[in-house]
Coordinates of C-alpha atoms in Angstrom, one line a residue:
Chain A
M125 CA 0.0 0.0 0.0
S126 CA 1.3 3.4 -0.9
R127 CA 2.1 6.0 1.8
T128 CA -0.8 8.2 0.7
A129 CA -3.2 5.3 0.8
E130 CA -2.0 4.4 4.3
L131 CA -2.6 7.9 5.5
A132 CA -6.1 7.9 3.9
A133 CA -6.9 4.6 5.6
A134 CA -5.8 5.9 9.0
A135 CA -7.8 9.0 8.6
L136 CA -10.9 6.9 7.7
E137 CA -10.3 4.6 10.6
A138 CA -10.0 7.6 13.0
A139 CA -13.2 9.1 11.6
A140 CA -15.0 5.8 12.0
A141 CA -13.7 5.2 15.6
P142 CA -16.1 6.2 18.3
R143 CA -15.2 9.6 19.7
E144 CA -15.0 10.1 23.5
I145 CA -18.0 11.8 25.0
A146 CA -17.0 14.8 27.1
V147 CA -20.5 15.8 28.2
R148 CA -23.7 13.8 27.9
A149 CA -26.9 15.4 29.2
R150 CA -30.3 13.7 29.0
G151 CA -33.6 15.2 30.0
L152 CA -32.1 17.9 32.3
V153 CA -34.7 19.8 34.3
K154 CA -33.8 22.6 36.7
S155 CA -36.2 25.0 38.2
F156 CA -35.9 27.8 40.8
E157 CA -38.2 29.4 43.3
R158 CA -40.2 26.3 44.0
G159 CA -40.7 25.5 40.4
S160 CA -42.1 28.9 39.3
I161 CA -39.0 29.5 37.1
V162 CA -38.1 26.7 34.8
A163 CA -34.5 27.3 33.7
L164 CA -34.0 23.9 32.0
D165 CA -36.8 21.9 30.5
R166 CA -35.7 18.4 29.5
A167 CA -32.5 19.6 27.8
D168 CA -30.4 17.1 25.9
L169 CA -26.9 17.7 24.8
T170 CA -23.8 15.7 23.7
I171 CA -20.4 17.3 23.5
H172 CA -17.4 15.3 22.2
A173 CA -14.0 15.5 23.7
G174 CA -11.8 18.0 22.0
E175 CA -14.7 19.9 20.5
A176 CA -15.2 23.7 20.7
I177 CA -18.8 24.3 21.1
A178 CA -20.8 27.5 21.6
I179 CA -24.2 27.4 23.4
A180 CA -26.0 30.5 22.2
G181 CA -29.3 32.0 23.1
P182 CA -31.0 35.0 24.6
S183 CA -30.7 36.0 28.2
G184 CA -32.6 33.8 30.6
C185 CA -32.9 30.8 28.2
G186 CA -30.9 28.5 30.6
K187 CA -27.4 28.7 29.2
S188 CA -25.7 29.5 32.4
T189 CA -27.8 27.0 34.4
L190 CA -26.7 24.3 32.0
L191 CA -23.1 25.4 32.4
N192 CA -23.4 25.2 36.2
L193 CA -24.8 21.7 36.0
I194 CA -21.9 20.6 33.7
A195 CA -19.5 22.1 36.2
A196 CA -21.2 20.2 39.1
L197 CA -21.8 23.6 40.8
D198 CA -25.5 22.7 40.9
R199 CA -27.6 19.6 40.6
P200 CA -30.5 19.0 38.2
D201 CA -34.0 18.4 39.5
A202 CA -34.3 15.6 37.0
G203 CA -32.3 14.0 34.1
E204 CA -28.8 12.7 33.9
I205 CA -25.6 14.4 33.2
E206 CA -22.2 12.7 32.7
V207 CA -18.9 14.4 32.1
F208 CA -16.1 12.2 30.8
G209 CA -18.1 9.2 32.0
T210 CA -18.6 10.5 35.5
S211 CA -22.2 10.8 36.5
L212 CA -22.5 14.1 38.3
R213 CA -25.7 13.3 40.1
S214 CA -24.1 10.7 42.2
L215 CA -21.2 12.8 43.4
T216 CA -21.0 13.9 47.0
R217 CA -20.2 17.5 47.6
K218 CA -16.6 16.7 48.3
Q219 CA -16.3 14.6 45.2
A220 CA -17.9 17.5 43.2
D221 CA -15.2 19.8 44.6
L222 CA -12.5 17.4 43.5
F223 CA -14.1 16.9 40.1
R224 CA -14.2 20.6 39.5
S225 CA -10.7 21.1 40.7
G226 CA -9.2 18.4 38.5
T227 CA -11.5 18.4 35.4
I228 CA -12.9 21.9 34.9
G229 CA -11.4 25.2 34.0
F230 CA -13.6 28.3 34.4
V231 CA -13.6 31.5 32.5
F232 CA -16.2 33.9 33.8
Q233 CA -17.8 37.0 32.2
L234 CA -16.3 39.4 34.8
H235 CA -12.9 37.7 35.0
N236 CA -13.5 37.1 38.7
L237 CA -9.9 37.5 39.8
L238 CA -9.3 38.0 43.4
P239 CA -8.4 41.7 43.6
H240 CA -5.9 41.6 46.4
L241 CA -3.8 38.8 44.8
T242 CA -1.4 39.5 41.9
A243 CA -1.9 38.0 38.5
H244 CA 0.6 35.3 39.3
E245 CA -1.1 34.4 42.6
N246 CA -4.5 34.3 41.0
V247 CA -3.3 31.7 38.6
Q248 CA -2.0 29.7 41.5
I249 CA -5.3 29.7 43.4
P250 CA -6.7 26.5 41.9
M251 CA -3.4 24.8 42.4
V252 CA -3.3 25.6 46.2
R253 CA -6.3 23.3 46.5
A254 CA -4.9 20.6 44.3
G255 CA -1.9 19.7 46.4
I256 CA 0.7 20.7 43.9
S257 CA 4.2 21.6 45.3
A258 CA 5.1 25.3 45.8
E259 CA 7.8 25.1 43.2
Q260 CA 5.6 23.6 40.6
R261 CA 2.9 26.1 41.3
V262 CA 5.2 29.0 40.7
S263 CA 6.7 27.5 37.5
R264 CA 3.3 26.5 36.1
A265 CA 1.7 29.8 36.8
S266 CA 4.7 31.6 35.1
M267 CA 4.5 29.3 32.1
L268 CA 0.7 29.9 31.8
L269 CA 1.0 33.6 32.0
D270 CA 3.7 33.5 29.4
R271 CA 1.4 31.5 27.2
V272 CA -1.3 34.1 27.4
E273 CA 1.3 36.8 26.9
M274 CA 1.0 38.3 30.3
S275 CA 4.5 37.5 31.6
H276 CA 5.3 41.2 31.9
R277 CA 2.4 41.7 34.3
V278 CA 2.8 38.8 36.7
N279 CA 3.1 41.0 39.8
N280 CA 0.3 43.3 38.9
L281 CA -2.9 43.4 40.9
P282 CA -6.1 43.0 38.8
P283 CA -7.3 46.6 39.3
T284 CA -4.1 47.7 37.5
L285 CA -4.8 45.5 34.5
S286 CA -7.1 46.3 31.5
G287 CA -10.2 44.2 30.9
G288 CA -8.5 42.2 28.2
E289 CA -5.5 41.5 30.3
R290 CA -7.6 40.4 33.3
Q291 CA -9.5 38.0 31.0
R292 CA -6.2 36.6 29.8
V293 CA -5.1 36.0 33.4
A294 CA -8.5 34.3 33.9
V295 CA -7.8 32.0 30.9
A296 CA -4.4 31.2 32.4
R297 CA -6.1 30.4 35.7
A298 CA -8.6 28.2 34.0
L299 CA -5.7 26.1 32.7
A300 CA -3.9 25.8 36.0
N301 CA -4.9 22.2 36.8
H302 CA -4.7 20.8 33.3
P303 CA -8.5 20.7 32.8
R304 CA -10.0 18.5 30.1
L305 CA -13.0 20.8 29.9
I306 CA -13.0 24.6 29.8
L307 CA -16.3 26.3 30.5
A308 CA -16.5 30.0 29.5
D309 CA -19.6 31.9 30.6
E310 CA -19.9 35.0 28.3
P311 CA -16.1 35.4 28.3
T312 CA -16.1 38.5 26.1
G313 CA -19.2 40.0 27.7
S314 CA -17.3 42.8 29.5
L315 CA -14.7 43.4 26.8
D316 CA -14.5 45.7 23.8
T317 CA -14.7 44.0 20.4
R318 CA -10.9 43.9 19.8
S319 CA -10.1 42.5 23.3
G320 CA -13.0 40.1 23.1
S321 CA -11.7 38.8 19.7
Q322 CA -8.2 38.4 21.1
V323 CA -9.5 36.4 24.1
L324 CA -11.6 34.1 21.9
D325 CA -8.6 33.5 19.6
L326 CA -6.5 32.7 22.6
M327 CA -9.0 30.2 24.0
R328 CA -9.5 28.5 20.6
Q329 CA -5.7 28.3 20.1
I330 CA -5.3 26.6 23.5
Q331 CA -8.2 24.3 22.8
R332 CA -6.6 23.2 19.5
E333 CA -3.1 22.9 21.0
D334 CA -4.0 21.1 24.2
G335 CA -6.9 19.1 22.7
V336 CA -9.2 20.2 25.5
T337 CA -13.0 20.6 25.2
L338 CA -14.2 24.1 25.1
V339 CA -17.8 25.2 25.9
I340 CA -18.6 28.8 25.4
V341 CA -21.9 30.2 26.6
T342 CA -22.9 33.4 24.9
H343 CA -25.8 35.5 23.7
D344 CA -23.6 37.0 21.0
L345 CA -24.0 35.1 17.7
Q346 CA -20.7 36.6 16.4
V347 CA -18.9 35.1 19.4
A348 CA -20.7 31.8 18.9
Q349 CA -19.4 31.6 15.4
S350 CA -15.8 31.4 16.7
A351 CA -16.6 27.8 17.9
S352 CA -16.6 24.8 15.6
R353 CA -20.2 24.0 16.5
V354 CA -23.0 26.1 17.7
V355 CA -26.1 24.9 19.6
H356 CA -29.0 27.2 20.3
M357 CA -31.1 27.3 23.4
R358 CA -34.6 28.7 23.9
D359 CA -36.8 28.4 26.9
G360 CA -34.7 25.9 28.7
R361 CA -34.3 23.6 25.7
I362 CA -31.6 22.9 23.2
T363 CA -33.3 23.5 19.9
D364 CA -30.7 22.1 17.5
A365 CA -28.3 19.8 19.3
Chain B
M190 CA 12.4 44.8 36.6
N191 CA 9.8 42.3 37.9
R192 CA 10.6 40.6 41.1
A193 CA 10.4 36.8 41.0
P194 CA 6.9 35.6 41.8
R195 CA 6.5 33.6 44.9
A196 CA 4.4 30.6 45.8
L197 CA 1.0 31.3 47.1
T198 CA 0.1 29.3 50.2
F199 CA -3.1 28.8 52.1
S200 CA -1.8 30.8 55.0
G201 CA -0.6 33.4 52.5
V202 CA -4.1 33.8 51.1
T203 CA -5.4 34.2 54.7
V204 CA -2.9 36.9 55.7
R205 CA -3.5 38.7 52.4
N206 CA -7.2 38.8 53.2
L207 CA -6.5 40.4 56.5
M208 CA -4.1 42.9 55.0
R209 CA -6.7 44.1 52.5
Q210 CA -8.3 46.0 55.4
P211 CA -5.4 46.7 57.7
M212 CA -7.2 49.3 59.7
R213 CA -10.2 47.1 60.3
T214 CA -7.9 44.2 61.2
M215 CA -6.0 46.4 63.6
L216 CA -9.1 47.9 65.2
T217 CA -10.7 44.5 65.6
A218 CA -7.5 43.1 67.2
L219 CA -7.4 46.2 69.5
G220 CA -11.0 45.7 70.5
V221 CA -10.3 42.1 71.4
S222 CA -7.1 43.1 73.2
V223 CA -9.0 45.3 75.6
G224 CA -10.3 42.1 77.3
V225 CA -6.8 40.5 77.2
I226 CA -5.3 43.7 78.7
A227 CA -7.7 43.5 81.6
V228 CA -7.1 39.8 82.2
V229 CA -3.3 40.1 82.0
A230 CA -3.1 43.1 84.3
L231 CA -5.5 41.7 86.8
A232 CA -4.0 38.2 86.8
A233 CA -0.5 39.6 87.1
I234 CA -1.5 41.7 90.1
S235 CA -3.5 38.8 91.6
R236 CA -0.5 36.5 91.2
G237 CA 1.6 39.2 92.8
F238 CA -0.6 39.3 95.9
W239 CA -0.6 35.6 96.0
D240 CA 3.2 35.4 95.9
M241 CA 3.5 38.3 98.4
T242 CA 1.2 36.6 100.8
S243 CA 3.1 33.4 100.5
M244 CA 6.4 35.1 101.2
A245 CA 4.9 37.1 104.1
L246 CA 3.9 33.9 105.8
R247 CA 7.6 33.0 106.2
L248 CA 8.9 36.5 107.2
G249 CA 11.2 36.5 110.2
G250 CA 11.5 32.7 110.3
C251 CA 7.7 32.3 110.9
D252 CA 6.1 28.9 110.3
L253 CA 2.5 29.7 111.1
L254 CA 0.3 32.8 111.5
V255 CA -2.5 32.6 113.9
F256 CA -5.6 34.8 113.6
Q257 CA -9.0 35.1 115.2
T258 CA -11.7 32.7 113.9
G259 CA -14.5 34.0 111.8
V260 CA -13.1 37.3 110.5
A261 CA -13.7 38.6 107.0
A262 CA -10.3 40.1 106.6
D263 CA -6.9 39.5 108.3
I264 CA -6.6 43.1 109.6
L265 CA -9.9 42.8 111.4
S266 CA -8.7 39.9 113.5
S267 CA -8.4 40.6 117.2
L268 CA -6.7 38.4 119.8
E269 CA -5.9 39.0 123.4
E270 CA -2.1 39.1 123.3
K271 CA -1.2 37.6 126.7
A272 CA -3.8 34.8 126.5
T273 CA -2.9 34.0 122.9
R274 CA 0.9 33.8 123.7
A275 CA 0.2 31.5 126.6
A276 CA -2.2 29.3 124.7
L277 CA 0.1 28.8 121.7
A278 CA 3.2 28.3 123.9
S279 CA 1.4 25.3 125.4
V280 CA 1.4 23.5 122.1
D281 CA 4.3 20.9 122.0
A282 CA 5.4 21.8 118.5
V283 CA 5.7 25.5 119.2
E284 CA 9.2 27.0 119.8
A285 CA 8.3 30.7 120.0
V286 CA 5.3 32.9 119.7
A287 CA 5.3 36.6 118.7
G288 CA 2.5 39.2 118.6
A289 CA 1.8 41.8 115.9
I290 CA -0.7 44.2 114.7
F291 CA -1.2 44.7 111.0
T292 CA -3.3 47.7 110.3
V293 CA -3.8 50.6 107.8
Q294 CA -3.4 54.2 109.0
P295 CA -3.1 57.6 107.3
V296 CA 0.6 58.7 107.3
N297 CA 1.4 62.3 106.4
D298 CA -0.7 63.0 103.2
Q299 CA -1.0 59.3 102.4
P300 CA -4.5 58.1 103.2
F301 CA -3.7 54.4 103.4
M302 CA -0.4 53.0 104.6
V303 CA 0.4 49.6 106.1
V304 CA 1.5 49.9 109.8
I305 CA 3.0 47.0 111.5
G306 CA 3.4 46.9 115.3
A307 CA 5.9 44.4 116.7
R308 CA 7.8 43.8 119.9
E309 CA 11.6 44.2 120.0
D310 CA 12.2 40.9 121.8
D311 CA 10.0 38.8 119.5
F312 CA 11.8 36.3 117.2
S313 CA 10.2 37.7 114.1
Y314 CA 11.4 41.2 114.8
R315 CA 14.9 40.3 116.0
Q316 CA 15.8 39.0 112.5
L317 CA 14.9 42.3 110.8
K318 CA 18.1 44.2 109.9
P319 CA 17.7 47.9 109.0
T320 CA 19.2 48.9 105.6
Q321 CA 19.8 52.4 107.0
G322 CA 19.9 53.8 110.5
R323 CA 18.8 51.6 113.4
K324 CA 15.7 50.0 115.0
P325 CA 13.5 52.3 117.1
Q326 CA 14.7 52.7 120.7
R327 CA 12.1 55.3 121.9
P328 CA 8.3 55.4 121.7
D329 CA 8.4 58.3 119.3
E330 CA 10.6 56.4 116.8
L331 CA 9.7 54.1 113.9
M332 CA 11.2 52.5 110.8
V333 CA 10.0 53.0 107.3
G334 CA 10.1 50.6 104.4
R335 CA 12.0 51.5 101.3
V336 CA 8.8 51.9 99.2
A337 CA 7.1 53.9 101.9
A338 CA 10.1 56.2 102.1
Q339 CA 9.8 56.8 98.4
T340 CA 6.1 57.4 98.6
L341 CA 6.4 59.8 101.5
C342 CA 9.6 61.3 100.2
V343 CA 11.3 60.9 103.6
K344 CA 14.7 59.7 104.9
V345 CA 16.2 58.6 108.2
G346 CA 16.1 61.4 110.7
D347 CA 12.9 63.0 109.2
K348 CA 9.7 63.3 111.1
I349 CA 6.4 61.9 110.0
R350 CA 2.9 62.3 111.3
M351 CA 0.4 59.5 112.1
G352 CA -2.9 60.8 113.3
R353 CA -2.1 63.2 116.0
H354 CA 1.3 61.6 116.8
E355 CA 4.6 62.6 115.4
F356 CA 7.5 60.1 114.9
T357 CA 11.1 60.4 114.0
I358 CA 12.4 57.9 111.4
S359 CA 15.2 56.0 113.1
G360 CA 15.9 53.5 110.3
M361 CA 14.8 52.0 107.0
F362 CA 14.2 48.4 106.1
E363 CA 13.7 46.4 102.9
L364 CA 12.3 42.8 102.9
G365 CA 11.6 42.6 99.2
L366 CA 7.8 42.5 99.7
V367 CA 6.2 45.7 98.4
V368 CA 3.2 45.4 100.8
V369 CA 5.6 45.3 103.8
D370 CA 8.3 47.7 102.3
G371 CA 5.4 50.0 101.5
G372 CA 4.6 50.4 105.3
V373 CA 6.1 51.5 108.5
M374 CA 7.1 49.5 111.6
I375 CA 6.5 50.7 115.1
D376 CA 6.7 49.4 118.6
L377 CA 3.6 47.2 119.4
D378 CA 2.8 49.0 122.7
V379 CA 2.8 52.3 121.0
L380 CA 0.5 51.1 118.2
Q381 CA -1.8 49.4 120.7
E382 CA -2.1 52.6 122.6
M383 CA -2.6 54.7 119.4
T384 CA -5.4 52.4 118.2
N385 CA -6.9 51.8 121.6
R386 CA -6.2 48.1 121.4
Q387 CA -4.4 47.5 124.6
D388 CA -3.4 43.9 125.0
Q389 CA -4.7 43.2 121.5
I390 CA -2.9 41.8 118.4
T391 CA -4.2 41.0 115.0
A392 CA -2.0 38.0 114.5
A393 CA 0.5 35.8 116.3
P394 CA 3.5 34.7 114.2
V395 CA 4.6 31.2 115.5
K396 CA 7.9 29.5 115.1
L397 CA 7.9 25.7 115.3
K398 CA 10.5 23.4 116.8
P399 CA 13.0 22.0 114.2
G400 CA 11.4 19.0 112.5
A401 CA 7.9 19.8 113.6
D402 CA 5.1 19.1 111.1
R403 CA 3.3 22.3 110.2
R404 CA 0.1 20.6 109.1
A405 CA -0.1 18.7 112.4
A406 CA 0.6 21.8 114.4
V407 CA -2.2 23.7 112.5
E408 CA -4.6 20.9 113.3
E409 CA -3.7 20.7 116.9
I410 CA -4.0 24.5 117.4
E411 CA -7.4 24.7 115.7
R412 CA -8.6 21.6 117.6
R413 CA -7.5 22.8 121.0
F414 CA -8.4 26.5 120.5
P415 CA -11.4 26.9 118.3
E416 CA -11.1 30.7 118.6
F417 CA -7.9 30.5 116.5
K418 CA -7.3 30.0 112.8
A419 CA -3.8 28.9 112.0
I420 CA -2.3 29.3 108.5
S421 CA 0.8 27.6 107.2
E422 CA 0.3 27.9 103.5
V423 CA -1.0 30.6 101.3
E424 CA -3.8 28.4 100.0
E425 CA -5.2 28.4 103.6
Y426 CA -5.4 32.2 103.7
V427 CA -9.0 32.0 102.7
K428 CA -9.8 31.0 106.3
V429 CA -9.1 34.6 107.5
D430 CA -9.2 36.7 104.3
R431 CA -11.3 36.2 101.2
G432 CA -9.4 39.0 99.3
L433 CA -7.3 36.6 97.3
V434 CA -10.2 34.4 96.4
I435 CA -12.3 37.4 95.4
M436 CA -9.4 38.6 93.2
Q437 CA -9.1 35.3 91.5
A438 CA -12.8 35.1 91.0
L439 CA -12.5 38.6 89.4
V440 CA -9.9 37.3 87.0
W441 CA -12.2 34.5 86.0
G442 CA -15.1 36.9 85.7
V443 CA -13.2 39.4 83.6
S444 CA -11.9 36.6 81.4
G445 CA -15.5 35.4 80.8
I446 CA -16.6 38.9 79.9
A447 CA -13.5 39.4 77.7
V448 CA -14.4 36.2 75.8
L449 CA -17.9 37.3 75.3
V450 CA -17.2 40.9 74.2
G451 CA -14.1 40.0 72.2
G452 CA -16.0 37.1 70.6
L453 CA -18.7 39.5 69.5
V454 CA -16.2 42.0 68.1
V455 CA -14.5 39.2 66.0
L456 CA -18.0 37.9 65.0
N457 CA -19.0 41.3 63.8
T458 CA -15.9 41.8 61.8
M459 CA -15.8 38.3 60.3
W460 CA -19.5 38.4 59.5
M461 CA -19.1 41.6 57.6
S462 CA -16.0 40.4 55.9
V463 CA -17.7 37.1 54.8
F464 CA -20.6 39.0 53.3
E465 CA -18.3 41.4 51.5
R466 CA -16.5 38.5 50.0
T467 CA -19.5 36.4 49.1
R468 CA -18.6 36.5 45.4
E469 CA -15.0 35.7 46.1
I470 CA -16.0 32.7 48.2
G471 CA -18.2 31.6 45.3
I472 CA -15.1 31.9 42.9
L473 CA -13.0 29.8 45.3
R474 CA -15.7 27.2 45.5
A475 CA -16.1 27.2 41.7
L476 CA -12.3 26.7 41.4
G477 CA -12.6 23.6 43.5
W478 CA -11.9 24.8 47.0
S479 CA -13.9 22.6 49.4
R480 CA -16.3 23.9 52.1
R481 CA -13.8 22.7 54.7
R482 CA -11.1 24.8 53.2
V483 CA -13.3 27.9 53.0
V484 CA -14.2 27.3 56.7
G485 CA -10.5 26.9 57.5
M486 CA -9.7 30.1 55.8
I487 CA -12.2 32.2 57.8
L488 CA -11.3 30.5 61.0
M489 CA -7.6 31.1 60.4
E490 CA -8.4 34.7 59.7
S491 CA -10.2 35.1 63.0
A492 CA -7.4 33.1 64.8
L493 CA -4.8 35.4 63.4
I494 CA -6.7 38.5 64.5
S495 CA -7.0 36.9 68.0
L496 CA -3.3 36.1 68.1
L497 CA -2.5 39.6 67.2
A498 CA -4.9 40.7 69.9
A499 CA -3.1 38.4 72.4
A500 CA 0.3 39.9 71.5
M501 CA -1.1 43.5 71.8
G502 CA -3.1 42.7 74.9
S503 CA -0.1 41.0 76.7
V504 CA 2.2 44.0 76.0
L505 CA -0.5 46.6 77.0
G506 CA -1.6 44.4 80.0
V507 CA 2.0 44.4 81.3
A508 CA 2.1 48.2 80.8
V509 CA -1.2 48.7 82.7
A510 CA 0.0 46.4 85.6
Q511 CA 3.4 48.3 85.7
L512 CA 1.5 51.6 85.8
A513 CA -0.2 50.5 89.0
T514 CA 3.3 50.0 90.6
V515 CA 4.2 53.6 90.0
M516 CA 0.9 55.2 90.8
H517 CA 1.0 57.1 94.1
I518 CA -2.1 55.4 95.5
T519 CA -1.3 51.8 94.6
E520 CA 2.5 51.6 94.5
Q521 CA 2.8 50.3 98.1
F522 CA 0.4 47.4 97.5
V523 CA 0.9 46.2 93.9
Q524 CA 3.8 44.0 92.8
P525 CA 2.7 42.2 89.6
V526 CA 4.1 38.8 88.8
Y527 CA 4.4 37.7 85.1
G528 CA 5.1 34.2 83.9
P529 CA 4.7 31.9 81.0
A530 CA 1.4 30.6 82.5
L531 CA 0.0 34.1 82.4
F532 CA 0.8 34.7 78.8
G533 CA -0.3 31.2 77.9
W534 CA -3.6 32.0 79.5
A535 CA -3.9 35.3 77.6
T536 CA -3.2 33.4 74.3
L537 CA -5.7 30.7 75.2
L538 CA -8.2 33.4 76.0
A539 CA -7.6 35.1 72.6
V540 CA -7.9 31.8 70.8
A541 CA -11.2 31.1 72.5
I542 CA -12.4 34.6 71.4
G543 CA -11.3 33.9 67.9
A544 CA -13.0 30.5 67.8
L545 CA -16.2 32.0 69.2
G546 CA -16.2 34.9 66.8
G547 CA -15.0 33.0 63.7
V548 CA -17.1 29.8 63.9
I549 CA -20.5 31.3 62.9
P550 CA -19.2 33.4 59.9
S551 CA -17.2 30.4 58.7
W552 CA -20.2 28.2 58.9
R553 CA -22.2 30.9 57.0
A554 CA -19.5 31.1 54.3
S555 CA -19.6 27.3 53.9
T556 CA -23.3 27.3 53.3
F557 CA -23.1 29.7 50.3
S558 CA -24.1 28.0 47.1
P559 CA -21.3 28.7 44.6
V560 CA -23.9 29.5 42.0
E561 CA -25.7 32.0 44.2
A562 CA -22.4 33.4 45.5
L563 CA -21.1 34.0 41.9
R564 CA -24.3 36.0 41.1
Y565 CA -23.8 38.1 44.2
E566 CA -23.0 41.8 43.4

């Protein structure tokens, strides 16, 4: 068999091989205020490992609620949710903490850096929990800040950074514990167009290079287009998964 | 040039949290330290009284002090001198009996001064060696203690007034006990006459024969003479004076109040701090910090505030106690004693305050739902 044919066969085999499921949600229901507000109404979603997916929809459609369930920050009222084969419904609170610490990287809309800690220290925060040695924490935080082109601002406190810079630090923090899944909740919501675009490019680059799964929640269709797949939500349901 | 970044530790996060509001942290610690100051100063003074009493029991080679039964304070004791001497001399273990009056009189412009009346030929008085001058030889002479001389600003040869009587200072003494050195010593007959207490003494110092058992002697004296209370150790002093016990109760009482008030101060600060940081706590929880770690962070913050308060309170408590030793009105009575136990107690107290004040806010922080906390503005 020629070299070209070998490569083609390998590609076909890879395409035919079952892809690992990163997130599998089935019939998720979540309501608030004693059922008067239904945030998720039998939502179904499957996300494959290594995928960059955007969940788009208007405010109040249940995007952030879905993200919180994927992150094990909250529990569904009904339905099943698995992340990399782990059923989140069965996790104890402590197991959920460990799961988040080891599997999930968060990027919030408002960066959510701790204002009294430097950029470098903010990146170390998830690692303090994860039992990583002090030396490793320092070197990994430095490497991550270098990767997001913030190595010149390591000792700056968040209030002295621009919005785009803060979000870059937040991206570095999300990567601290080698997550397999990065969840970004309106990551460009508080940024100008240029900074927002740079942050999206950065997250996509990291997703491709590290092979991590990226889930972006946004109401902005332009931001959603930066992902390789877009699913839409309306009234607590995925309309086109 | 950027300085090299350092590793962030759990305790580092805690300290940085406190340093965000340095004034609030310092004021909270100061608030807590007020209780610690009171406890340290009171306990040091109380310990000083305790030690002084203990030493006073052995002054002049004394083994026991005998007082009247049923008195509320030692200086209110009243015994017939001749009868008491005769009774105590009949006890086998007793080698010598002395008689003394301990009282408080106004001297010059000093409203309260310890005055001790003693007989020249008594064993306890014979051992006293003046540091300056000589012992009194005439009824209008007396000796002053070193602290009393300082308080009264007098020296050997000067005259001092006690009531309507005037005395010449023949000598000065120093026994190392501020309550005695802060007084004057006068002939017992003169003091009996001055105070209209002829043939009366407040206490009878007793010297036992070599090898005699103090405990057994006390028991025999009290059995044979129910009108006497004999004391051989400071712990027994409660039989004739409840002052020491009251003071110790005061230390406990103030400690309790300090814990309560200090606890509320810490509670208030940490409660506010937790609410101000609701969103941050949500972030930490979202980043994988467990509830236990969040609780630990809040408790450590309150513990650090309390330890700061313990340090401040100990230093200021010593300063307050020392102030009492130089104040005109108290310098002849107060001789504070400090030791590791005192500062250990102060630290323990502060930790109790921190635990009391920190536990509720930390519990509150642990109950935050991360989702709700992240939404908190």
